Amino acid sequence: MKKQLRAAERVFIITILITFIVCHWLYAAENTLPGPEEIIAKNIEAMGGKEARKKIKNIKTVTIRKLVQLNQEYKATEYKERPDKYCILHETPEGIIRIGSNGKIAWQNTDNEAHLFEGVQASMFLSATKFDQPDVPYKSMKTEGIEQVNGKDCYKVVKTPEKGPDTIEYYDNKSFLKVKTIDYIKGETGYEEYQKINGILFPYKEVHFSNGQKFEEITYEKIVLNIEMPEGIFDIPEEVKAVMNKNKTEPSITH
């Protein structure tokens, strides 16, 4: 009986030791992960660095956009210029959709309708199309571990803002290039096929998902920097100006 008790005690002690070693290993592994600030800094460096980015005055991109579930493709040409000018022309089968901003006002214009973005819609659009994305004040940032994305081991960085949902970013743990982002503006976006232009890396393919299903693939045919922009490309269309004037003169409805 005593021998059985001693054997049980030894098993218990060994189990405790193993549990302690495993917990210590997991704690040590977690604490050897680089902090989010270090990961983001290495990503900026890997992309070409802040100084190289500052030399860009404007960007023109030409993309082919495939709506996967509809099996439709169309071309889009996008223009960006400092400080916050933006215009994109979607050449869809239904006609050209022009969406733009002069940094303060955002709009959408088609052959059939002009629309002025307002309220939350305008704020989100203006924020998403800034030439240099501002440093958002996050309440906290944390490296939550390493996860596989498309067969690559990636650092998972979770950013918690003062208001609104978290943004989750995945960085290749070797190259520090961003592989995937999950945020409230674009949803889930994957970045692939990085290529260098004037010393700066750009992803030449984006894949967008909704509820885990791929719904759009964006392939970049051309990215050119510091060009002479087409005259009037950022001007507010006359149809949009008419909507703005109508909003000014239209009487407000009160309840």
PDB file of C-alpha atoms in Angstrom:
ATOM      1  CA  MET A   1       0.000   0.000   0.000  1.00  0.00           C
ATOM      2  CA  LYS A   2       2.832   2.364   0.935  1.00  0.00           C
ATOM      3  CA  LYS A   3       4.567   1.584  -2.353  1.00  0.00           C
ATOM      4  CA  GLN A   4       1.388   2.452  -4.260  1.00  0.00           C
ATOM      5  CA  LEU A   5       1.096   5.776  -2.389  1.00  0.00           C
ATOM      6  CA  ARG A   6       4.721   6.639  -3.103  1.00  0.00           C
ATOM      7  CA  ALA A   7       4.256   5.803  -6.782  1.00  0.00           C
ATOM      8  CA  ALA A   8       1.142   8.013  -6.898  1.00  0.00           C
ATOM      9  CA  GLU A   9       3.076  10.828  -5.213  1.00  0.00           C
ATOM     10  CA  ARG A  10       5.852  10.551  -7.781  1.00  0.00           C
ATOM     11  CA  VAL A  11       3.328  10.677 -10.644  1.00  0.00           C
ATOM     12  CA  PHE A  12       1.684  13.725  -9.073  1.00  0.00           C
ATOM     13  CA  ILE A  13       5.024  15.523  -8.611  1.00  0.00           C
ATOM     14  CA  ILE A  14       6.107  14.728 -12.183  1.00  0.00           C
ATOM     15  CA  THR A  15       2.750  16.024 -13.508  1.00  0.00           C
ATOM     16  CA  ILE A  16       3.186  19.262 -11.552  1.00  0.00           C
ATOM     17  CA  LEU A  17       6.729  19.693 -12.883  1.00  0.00           C
ATOM     18  CA  ILE A  18       5.663  19.087 -16.480  1.00  0.00           C
ATOM     19  CA  THR A  19       2.787  21.562 -16.123  1.00  0.00           C
ATOM     20  CA  PHE A  20       5.168  24.152 -14.669  1.00  0.00           C
ATOM     21  CA  ILE A  21       7.700  23.660 -17.479  1.00  0.00           C
ATOM     22  CA  VAL A  22       5.016  23.910 -20.197  1.00  0.00           C
ATOM     23  CA  CYS A  23       3.496  27.067 -18.652  1.00  0.00           C
ATOM     24  CA  HIS A  24       6.941  28.618 -18.276  1.00  0.00           C
ATOM     25  CA  TRP A  25       7.732  27.793 -21.917  1.00  0.00           C
ATOM     26  CA  LEU A  26       4.462  29.308 -23.143  1.00  0.00           C
ATOM     27  CA  TYR A  27       5.048  32.449 -21.055  1.00  0.00           C
ATOM     28  CA  ALA A  28       8.603  32.781 -22.363  1.00  0.00           C
ATOM     29  CA  ALA A  29       7.437  32.262 -25.954  1.00  0.00           C
ATOM     30  CA  GLU A  30       4.794  34.968 -25.591  1.00  0.00           C
ATOM     31  CA  ASN A  31       7.294  37.408 -24.160  1.00  0.00           C
ATOM     32  CA  THR A  32       9.819  36.819 -26.965  1.00  0.00           C
ATOM     33  CA  LEU A  33       7.325  38.105 -29.546  1.00  0.00           C
ATOM     34  CA  PRO A  34       8.254  41.549 -30.880  1.00  0.00           C
ATOM     35  CA  GLY A  35       6.031  44.389 -29.723  1.00  0.00           C
ATOM     36  CA  PRO A  36       3.545  45.956 -32.200  1.00  0.00           C
ATOM     37  CA  GLU A  37       5.586  49.171 -32.435  1.00  0.00           C
ATOM     38  CA  GLU A  38       8.662  47.182 -33.492  1.00  0.00           C
ATOM     39  CA  ILE A  39       6.681  45.192 -36.074  1.00  0.00           C
ATOM     40  CA  ILE A  40       5.128  48.325 -37.597  1.00  0.00           C
ATOM     41  CA  ALA A  41       8.517  50.095 -37.702  1.00  0.00           C
ATOM     42  CA  LYS A  42      10.066  47.101 -39.490  1.00  0.00           C
ATOM     43  CA  ASN A  43       7.155  47.049 -41.930  1.00  0.00           C
ATOM     44  CA  ILE A  44       7.732  50.722 -42.822  1.00  0.00           C
ATOM     45  CA  GLU A  45      11.428  50.008 -43.286  1.00  0.00           C
ATOM     46  CA  ALA A  46      10.715  46.940 -45.432  1.00  0.00           C
ATOM     47  CA  MET A  47       8.346  48.944 -47.653  1.00  0.00           C
ATOM     48  CA  GLY A  48      11.078  51.487 -48.413  1.00  0.00           C
ATOM     49  CA  GLY A  49      11.027  53.838 -45.424  1.00  0.00           C
ATOM     50  CA  LYS A  50       9.266  57.089 -44.529  1.00  0.00           C
ATOM     51  CA  GLU A  51      11.706  59.329 -46.402  1.00  0.00           C
ATOM     52  CA  ALA A  52      11.149  57.545 -49.719  1.00  0.00           C
ATOM     53  CA  ARG A  53       7.383  57.778 -49.210  1.00  0.00           C
ATOM     54  CA  LYS A  54       7.592  61.537 -48.607  1.00  0.00           C
ATOM     55  CA  LYS A  55       9.100  62.007 -52.075  1.00  0.00           C
ATOM     56  CA  ILE A  56       5.887  60.798 -53.716  1.00  0.00           C
ATOM     57  CA  LYS A  57       3.746  63.762 -54.824  1.00  0.00           C
ATOM     58  CA  ASN A  58       1.071  61.784 -56.615  1.00  0.00           C
ATOM     59  CA  ILE A  59       0.167  58.261 -57.728  1.00  0.00           C
ATOM     60  CA  LYS A  60      -1.749  56.854 -60.677  1.00  0.00           C
ATOM     61  CA  THR A  61      -2.825  53.211 -60.692  1.00  0.00           C
ATOM     62  CA  VAL A  62      -4.628  51.132 -63.289  1.00  0.00           C
ATOM     63  CA  THR A  63      -6.300  47.987 -61.996  1.00  0.00           C
ATOM     64  CA  ILE A  64      -8.428  45.122 -63.232  1.00  0.00           C
ATOM     65  CA  ARG A  65     -11.184  44.336 -60.732  1.00  0.00           C
ATOM     66  CA  LYS A  66     -12.862  40.965 -60.796  1.00  0.00           C
ATOM     67  CA  LEU A  67     -16.151  40.408 -58.988  1.00  0.00           C
ATOM     68  CA  VAL A  68     -15.603  36.739 -58.238  1.00  0.00           C
ATOM     69  CA  GLN A  69     -19.154  35.609 -57.519  1.00  0.00           C
ATOM     70  CA  LEU A  70     -20.552  37.450 -60.555  1.00  0.00           C
ATOM     71  CA  ASN A  71     -17.582  36.454 -62.751  1.00  0.00           C
ATOM     72  CA  GLN A  72     -17.354  40.023 -64.053  1.00  0.00           C
ATOM     73  CA  GLU A  73     -14.270  42.145 -64.721  1.00  0.00           C
ATOM     74  CA  TYR A  74     -13.803  45.855 -65.284  1.00  0.00           C
ATOM     75  CA  LYS A  75     -10.989  48.412 -65.313  1.00  0.00           C
ATOM     76  CA  ALA A  76     -10.489  51.161 -62.742  1.00  0.00           C
ATOM     77  CA  THR A  77      -8.073  54.098 -62.888  1.00  0.00           C
ATOM     78  CA  GLU A  78      -7.211  55.799 -59.617  1.00  0.00           C
ATOM     79  CA  TYR A  79      -5.496  59.151 -58.998  1.00  0.00           C
ATOM     80  CA  LYS A  80      -4.122  60.410 -55.668  1.00  0.00           C
ATOM     81  CA  GLU A  81      -2.319  63.658 -54.966  1.00  0.00           C
ATOM     82  CA  ARG A  82      -1.071  65.404 -51.859  1.00  0.00           C
ATOM     83  CA  PRO A  83      -2.448  66.494 -49.551  1.00  0.00           C
ATOM     84  CA  ASP A  84      -5.771  64.596 -49.848  1.00  0.00           C
ATOM     85  CA  LYS A  85      -7.044  64.778 -53.434  1.00  0.00           C
ATOM     86  CA  TYR A  86      -8.566  61.601 -54.793  1.00  0.00           C
ATOM     87  CA  CYS A  87     -10.419  60.332 -57.872  1.00  0.00           C
ATOM     88  CA  ILE A  88     -11.225  56.867 -59.195  1.00  0.00           C
ATOM     89  CA  LEU A  89     -12.944  56.000 -62.467  1.00  0.00           C
ATOM     90  CA  HIS A  90     -14.708  52.625 -62.537  1.00  0.00           C
ATOM     91  CA  GLU A  91     -15.300  51.549 -66.153  1.00  0.00           C
ATOM     92  CA  THR A  92     -18.203  49.168 -65.503  1.00  0.00           C
ATOM     93  CA  PRO A  93     -20.508  47.548 -68.097  1.00  0.00           C
ATOM     94  CA  GLU A  94     -23.229  49.962 -66.917  1.00  0.00           C
ATOM     95  CA  GLY A  95     -21.030  53.003 -67.562  1.00  0.00           C
ATOM     96  CA  ILE A  96     -18.322  55.041 -65.829  1.00  0.00           C
ATOM     97  CA  ILE A  97     -18.650  55.602 -62.100  1.00  0.00           C
ATOM     98  CA  ARG A  98     -16.539  58.525 -60.901  1.00  0.00           C
ATOM     99  CA  ILE A  99     -15.850  58.820 -57.178  1.00  0.00           C
ATOM    100  CA  GLY A 100     -13.736  61.637 -55.832  1.00  0.00           C
ATOM    101  CA  SER A 101     -12.704  64.013 -53.116  1.00  0.00           C
ATOM    102  CA  ASN A 102     -10.927  67.329 -52.832  1.00  0.00           C
ATOM    103  CA  GLY A 103      -9.969  66.523 -49.240  1.00  0.00           C
ATOM    104  CA  LYS A 104     -13.061  68.150 -47.742  1.00  0.00           C
ATOM    105  CA  ILE A 105     -15.972  67.038 -49.926  1.00  0.00           C
ATOM    106  CA  ALA A 106     -16.565  63.554 -51.328  1.00  0.00           C
ATOM    107  CA  TRP A 107     -18.928  62.557 -54.116  1.00  0.00           C
ATOM    108  CA  GLN A 108     -20.002  59.893 -56.586  1.00  0.00           C
ATOM    109  CA  ASN A 109     -21.146  60.623 -60.118  1.00  0.00           C
ATOM    110  CA  THR A 110     -22.557  58.383 -62.857  1.00  0.00           C
ATOM    111  CA  ASP A 111     -24.405  58.987 -66.126  1.00  0.00           C
ATOM    112  CA  ASN A 112     -27.679  58.717 -64.227  1.00  0.00           C
ATOM    113  CA  GLU A 113     -27.070  60.118 -60.760  1.00  0.00           C
ATOM    114  CA  ALA A 114     -24.897  62.453 -58.718  1.00  0.00           C
ATOM    115  CA  HIS A 115     -24.461  61.752 -55.030  1.00  0.00           C
ATOM    116  CA  LEU A 116     -22.836  63.831 -52.295  1.00  0.00           C
ATOM    117  CA  PHE A 117     -21.370  61.862 -49.392  1.00  0.00           C
ATOM    118  CA  GLU A 118     -22.518  63.133 -46.017  1.00  0.00           C
ATOM    119  CA  GLY A 119     -22.207  62.313 -42.325  1.00  0.00           C
ATOM    120  CA  VAL A 120     -20.506  59.059 -41.344  1.00  0.00           C
ATOM    121  CA  GLN A 121     -20.234  57.975 -44.982  1.00  0.00           C
ATOM    122  CA  ALA A 122     -18.257  61.122 -45.834  1.00  0.00           C
ATOM    123  CA  SER A 123     -16.021  60.843 -42.760  1.00  0.00           C
ATOM    124  CA  MET A 124     -15.140  57.220 -43.499  1.00  0.00           C
ATOM    125  CA  PHE A 125     -14.445  57.929 -47.178  1.00  0.00           C
ATOM    126  CA  LEU A 126     -12.265  60.985 -46.487  1.00  0.00           C
ATOM    127  CA  SER A 127     -10.309  59.043 -43.877  1.00  0.00           C
ATOM    128  CA  ALA A 128      -9.789  56.019 -46.142  1.00  0.00           C
ATOM    129  CA  THR A 129      -8.575  58.091 -49.127  1.00  0.00           C
ATOM    130  CA  LYS A 130      -6.020  60.296 -47.361  1.00  0.00           C
ATOM    131  CA  PHE A 131      -2.707  60.280 -49.219  1.00  0.00           C
ATOM    132  CA  ASP A 132      -0.783  59.597 -46.023  1.00  0.00           C
ATOM    133  CA  GLN A 133      -2.800  57.575 -43.582  1.00  0.00           C
ATOM    134  CA  PRO A 134      -2.731  59.440 -40.258  1.00  0.00           C
ATOM    135  CA  ASP A 135      -1.410  57.888 -37.066  1.00  0.00           C
ATOM    136  CA  VAL A 136      -4.674  56.873 -35.416  1.00  0.00           C
ATOM    137  CA  PRO A 137      -4.538  57.233 -31.615  1.00  0.00           C
ATOM    138  CA  TYR A 138      -5.034  53.678 -30.418  1.00  0.00           C
ATOM    139  CA  LYS A 139      -6.022  52.925 -26.851  1.00  0.00           C
ATOM    140  CA  SER A 140      -3.835  49.835 -27.034  1.00  0.00           C
ATOM    141  CA  MET A 141      -1.876  47.655 -29.457  1.00  0.00           C
ATOM    142  CA  LYS A 142      -0.816  44.077 -28.852  1.00  0.00           C
ATOM    143  CA  THR A 143       1.032  41.307 -30.647  1.00  0.00           C
ATOM    144  CA  GLU A 144      -1.298  38.386 -30.022  1.00  0.00           C
ATOM    145  CA  GLY A 145       0.861  35.621 -31.441  1.00  0.00           C
ATOM    146  CA  ILE A 146       1.787  33.971 -34.719  1.00  0.00           C
ATOM    147  CA  GLU A 147      -0.820  32.634 -37.141  1.00  0.00           C
ATOM    148  CA  GLN A 148      -0.568  31.175 -40.620  1.00  0.00           C
ATOM    149  CA  VAL A 149      -1.958  33.197 -43.514  1.00  0.00           C
ATOM    150  CA  ASN A 150      -1.635  31.695 -46.997  1.00  0.00           C
ATOM    151  CA  GLY A 151       1.036  29.316 -45.723  1.00  0.00           C
ATOM    152  CA  LYS A 152       3.114  32.088 -44.110  1.00  0.00           C
ATOM    153  CA  ASP A 153       3.809  32.496 -40.403  1.00  0.00           C
ATOM    154  CA  CYS A 154       2.542  35.971 -39.542  1.00  0.00           C
ATOM    155  CA  TYR A 155       2.578  38.180 -36.472  1.00  0.00           C
ATOM    156  CA  LYS A 156      -0.975  39.054 -35.481  1.00  0.00           C
ATOM    157  CA  VAL A 157      -1.223  42.665 -34.307  1.00  0.00           C
ATOM    158  CA  VAL A 158      -4.482  43.862 -32.762  1.00  0.00           C
ATOM    159  CA  LYS A 159      -5.102  47.630 -32.608  1.00  0.00           C
ATOM    160  CA  THR A 160      -7.844  48.871 -30.300  1.00  0.00           C
ATOM    161  CA  PRO A 161      -8.924  52.488 -30.979  1.00  0.00           C
ATOM    162  CA  GLU A 162     -10.501  54.865 -28.492  1.00  0.00           C
ATOM    163  CA  LYS A 163     -13.795  54.333 -30.321  1.00  0.00           C
ATOM    164  CA  GLY A 164     -14.968  51.667 -32.709  1.00  0.00           C
ATOM    165  CA  PRO A 165     -13.967  48.071 -33.458  1.00  0.00           C
ATOM    166  CA  ASP A 166     -10.453  46.612 -33.455  1.00  0.00           C
ATOM    167  CA  THR A 167      -8.215  46.539 -36.518  1.00  0.00           C
ATOM    168  CA  ILE A 168      -6.267  43.307 -36.984  1.00  0.00           C
ATOM    169  CA  GLU A 169      -3.111  43.222 -39.095  1.00  0.00           C
ATOM    170  CA  TYR A 170      -0.974  40.238 -40.096  1.00  0.00           C
ATOM    171  CA  TYR A 171       2.724  40.715 -40.943  1.00  0.00           C
ATOM    172  CA  ASP A 172       5.041  38.096 -42.433  1.00  0.00           C
ATOM    173  CA  ASN A 173       7.421  37.255 -39.571  1.00  0.00           C
ATOM    174  CA  LYS A 174      10.399  37.121 -41.949  1.00  0.00           C
ATOM    175  CA  SER A 175       9.861  39.956 -44.445  1.00  0.00           C
ATOM    176  CA  PHE A 176       7.583  42.078 -42.190  1.00  0.00           C
ATOM    177  CA  LEU A 177       5.387  42.820 -45.214  1.00  0.00           C
ATOM    178  CA  LYS A 178       1.675  43.108 -44.474  1.00  0.00           C
ATOM    179  CA  VAL A 179      -0.189  40.000 -45.603  1.00  0.00           C
ATOM    180  CA  LYS A 180      -3.736  40.671 -44.417  1.00  0.00           C
ATOM    181  CA  THR A 181      -5.850  43.329 -42.720  1.00  0.00           C
ATOM    182  CA  ILE A 182      -9.273  43.108 -41.112  1.00  0.00           C
ATOM    183  CA  ASP A 183     -10.867  46.489 -40.469  1.00  0.00           C
ATOM    184  CA  TYR A 184     -14.235  48.262 -40.403  1.00  0.00           C
ATOM    185  CA  ILE A 185     -13.706  50.077 -43.734  1.00  0.00           C
ATOM    186  CA  LYS A 186     -12.575  47.382 -46.192  1.00  0.00           C
ATOM    187  CA  GLY A 187     -13.425  44.257 -44.230  1.00  0.00           C
ATOM    188  CA  GLU A 188     -10.871  41.495 -44.814  1.00  0.00           C
ATOM    189  CA  THR A 189      -8.159  42.297 -47.365  1.00  0.00           C
ATOM    190  CA  GLY A 190      -5.202  40.161 -48.439  1.00  0.00           C
ATOM    191  CA  TYR A 191      -2.059  41.680 -50.009  1.00  0.00           C
ATOM    192  CA  GLU A 192       0.084  39.745 -52.498  1.00  0.00           C
ATOM    193  CA  GLU A 193       2.761  40.020 -55.209  1.00  0.00           C
ATOM    194  CA  TYR A 194       4.784  42.974 -53.885  1.00  0.00           C
ATOM    195  CA  GLN A 195       6.892  44.810 -56.443  1.00  0.00           C
ATOM    196  CA  LYS A 196       9.321  47.706 -56.077  1.00  0.00           C
ATOM    197  CA  ILE A 197       8.864  51.105 -57.734  1.00  0.00           C
ATOM    198  CA  ASN A 198      11.412  53.862 -57.101  1.00  0.00           C
ATOM    199  CA  GLY A 199      12.646  51.950 -54.079  1.00  0.00           C
ATOM    200  CA  ILE A 200       9.159  51.517 -52.581  1.00  0.00           C
ATOM    201  CA  LEU A 201       7.244  48.249 -52.391  1.00  0.00           C
ATOM    202  CA  PHE A 202       3.613  48.084 -53.481  1.00  0.00           C
ATOM    203  CA  PRO A 203       1.289  45.064 -53.426  1.00  0.00           C
ATOM    204  CA  TYR A 204       0.213  44.302 -56.992  1.00  0.00           C
ATOM    205  CA  LYS A 205      -2.744  42.206 -55.932  1.00  0.00           C
ATOM    206  CA  GLU A 206      -5.484  42.639 -53.341  1.00  0.00           C
ATOM    207  CA  VAL A 207      -8.077  40.045 -52.445  1.00  0.00           C
ATOM    208  CA  HIS A 208     -11.230  41.083 -50.578  1.00  0.00           C
ATOM    209  CA  PHE A 209     -13.377  38.738 -48.513  1.00  0.00           C
ATOM    210  CA  SER A 210     -16.854  39.029 -47.023  1.00  0.00           C
ATOM    211  CA  ASN A 211     -18.052  36.517 -44.419  1.00  0.00           C
ATOM    212  CA  GLY A 212     -15.114  34.296 -45.317  1.00  0.00           C
ATOM    213  CA  GLN A 213     -15.995  34.271 -49.033  1.00  0.00           C
ATOM    214  CA  LYS A 214     -13.790  35.847 -51.704  1.00  0.00           C
ATOM    215  CA  PHE A 215     -15.827  38.495 -53.519  1.00  0.00           C
ATOM    216  CA  GLU A 216     -13.264  40.712 -55.307  1.00  0.00           C
ATOM    217  CA  GLU A 217      -9.754  40.429 -56.735  1.00  0.00           C
ATOM    218  CA  ILE A 218      -7.838  43.577 -57.673  1.00  0.00           C
ATOM    219  CA  THR A 219      -4.823  43.141 -59.947  1.00  0.00           C
ATOM    220  CA  TYR A 220      -2.591  46.162 -60.582  1.00  0.00           C
ATOM    221  CA  GLU A 221      -1.627  46.607 -64.229  1.00  0.00           C
ATOM    222  CA  LYS A 222       0.259  49.838 -63.669  1.00  0.00           C
ATOM    223  CA  ILE A 223       1.496  52.019 -60.801  1.00  0.00           C
ATOM    224  CA  VAL A 224       3.240  55.289 -61.738  1.00  0.00           C
ATOM    225  CA  LEU A 225       4.531  58.015 -59.443  1.00  0.00           C
ATOM    226  CA  ASN A 226       4.956  61.791 -59.735  1.00  0.00           C
ATOM    227  CA  ILE A 227       3.218  62.300 -63.064  1.00  0.00           C
ATOM    228  CA  GLU A 228       1.488  65.291 -64.621  1.00  0.00           C
ATOM    229  CA  MET A 229      -2.126  64.820 -63.580  1.00  0.00           C
ATOM    230  CA  PRO A 230      -4.964  65.160 -66.138  1.00  0.00           C
ATOM    231  CA  GLU A 231      -6.394  68.670 -66.015  1.00  0.00           C
ATOM    232  CA  GLY A 232      -9.457  68.969 -63.790  1.00  0.00           C
ATOM    233  CA  ILE A 233      -9.340  65.354 -62.611  1.00  0.00           C
ATOM    234  CA  PHE A 234     -10.064  66.396 -59.011  1.00  0.00           C
ATOM    235  CA  ASP A 235     -12.664  69.070 -59.851  1.00  0.00           C
ATOM    236  CA  ILE A 236     -16.150  68.630 -58.454  1.00  0.00           C
ATOM    237  CA  PRO A 237     -18.425  67.587 -61.364  1.00  0.00           C
ATOM    238  CA  GLU A 238     -21.156  70.029 -62.371  1.00  0.00           C
ATOM    239  CA  GLU A 239     -23.817  67.432 -61.550  1.00  0.00           C
ATOM    240  CA  VAL A 240     -22.498  67.200 -57.992  1.00  0.00           C
ATOM    241  CA  LYS A 241     -22.388  70.997 -57.712  1.00  0.00           C
ATOM    242  CA  ALA A 242     -26.057  71.024 -58.667  1.00  0.00           C
ATOM    243  CA  VAL A 243     -26.812  68.628 -55.791  1.00  0.00           C
ATOM    244  CA  MET A 244     -24.842  70.861 -53.414  1.00  0.00           C
ATOM    245  CA  ASN A 245     -26.770  73.951 -54.537  1.00  0.00           C
ATOM    246  CA  LYS A 246     -30.074  72.100 -54.215  1.00  0.00           C
ATOM    247  CA  ASN A 247     -29.202  71.089 -50.653  1.00  0.00           C
ATOM    248  CA  LYS A 248     -28.533  74.734 -49.806  1.00  0.00           C
ATOM    249  CA  THR A 249     -31.826  76.002 -51.193  1.00  0.00           C
ATOM    250  CA  GLU A 250     -34.059  73.089 -50.205  1.00  0.00           C
ATOM    251  CA  PRO A 251     -36.092  73.893 -47.084  1.00  0.00           C
ATOM    252  CA  SER A 252     -35.332  71.739 -44.060  1.00  0.00           C
ATOM    253  CA  ILE A 253     -38.100  69.458 -42.744  1.00  0.00           C
ATOM    254  CA  THR A 254     -38.727  69.502 -39.019  1.00  0.00           C
ATOM    255  CA  HIS A 255     -40.934  67.229 -36.965  1.00  0.00           C
TER     256      HIS A 255
END
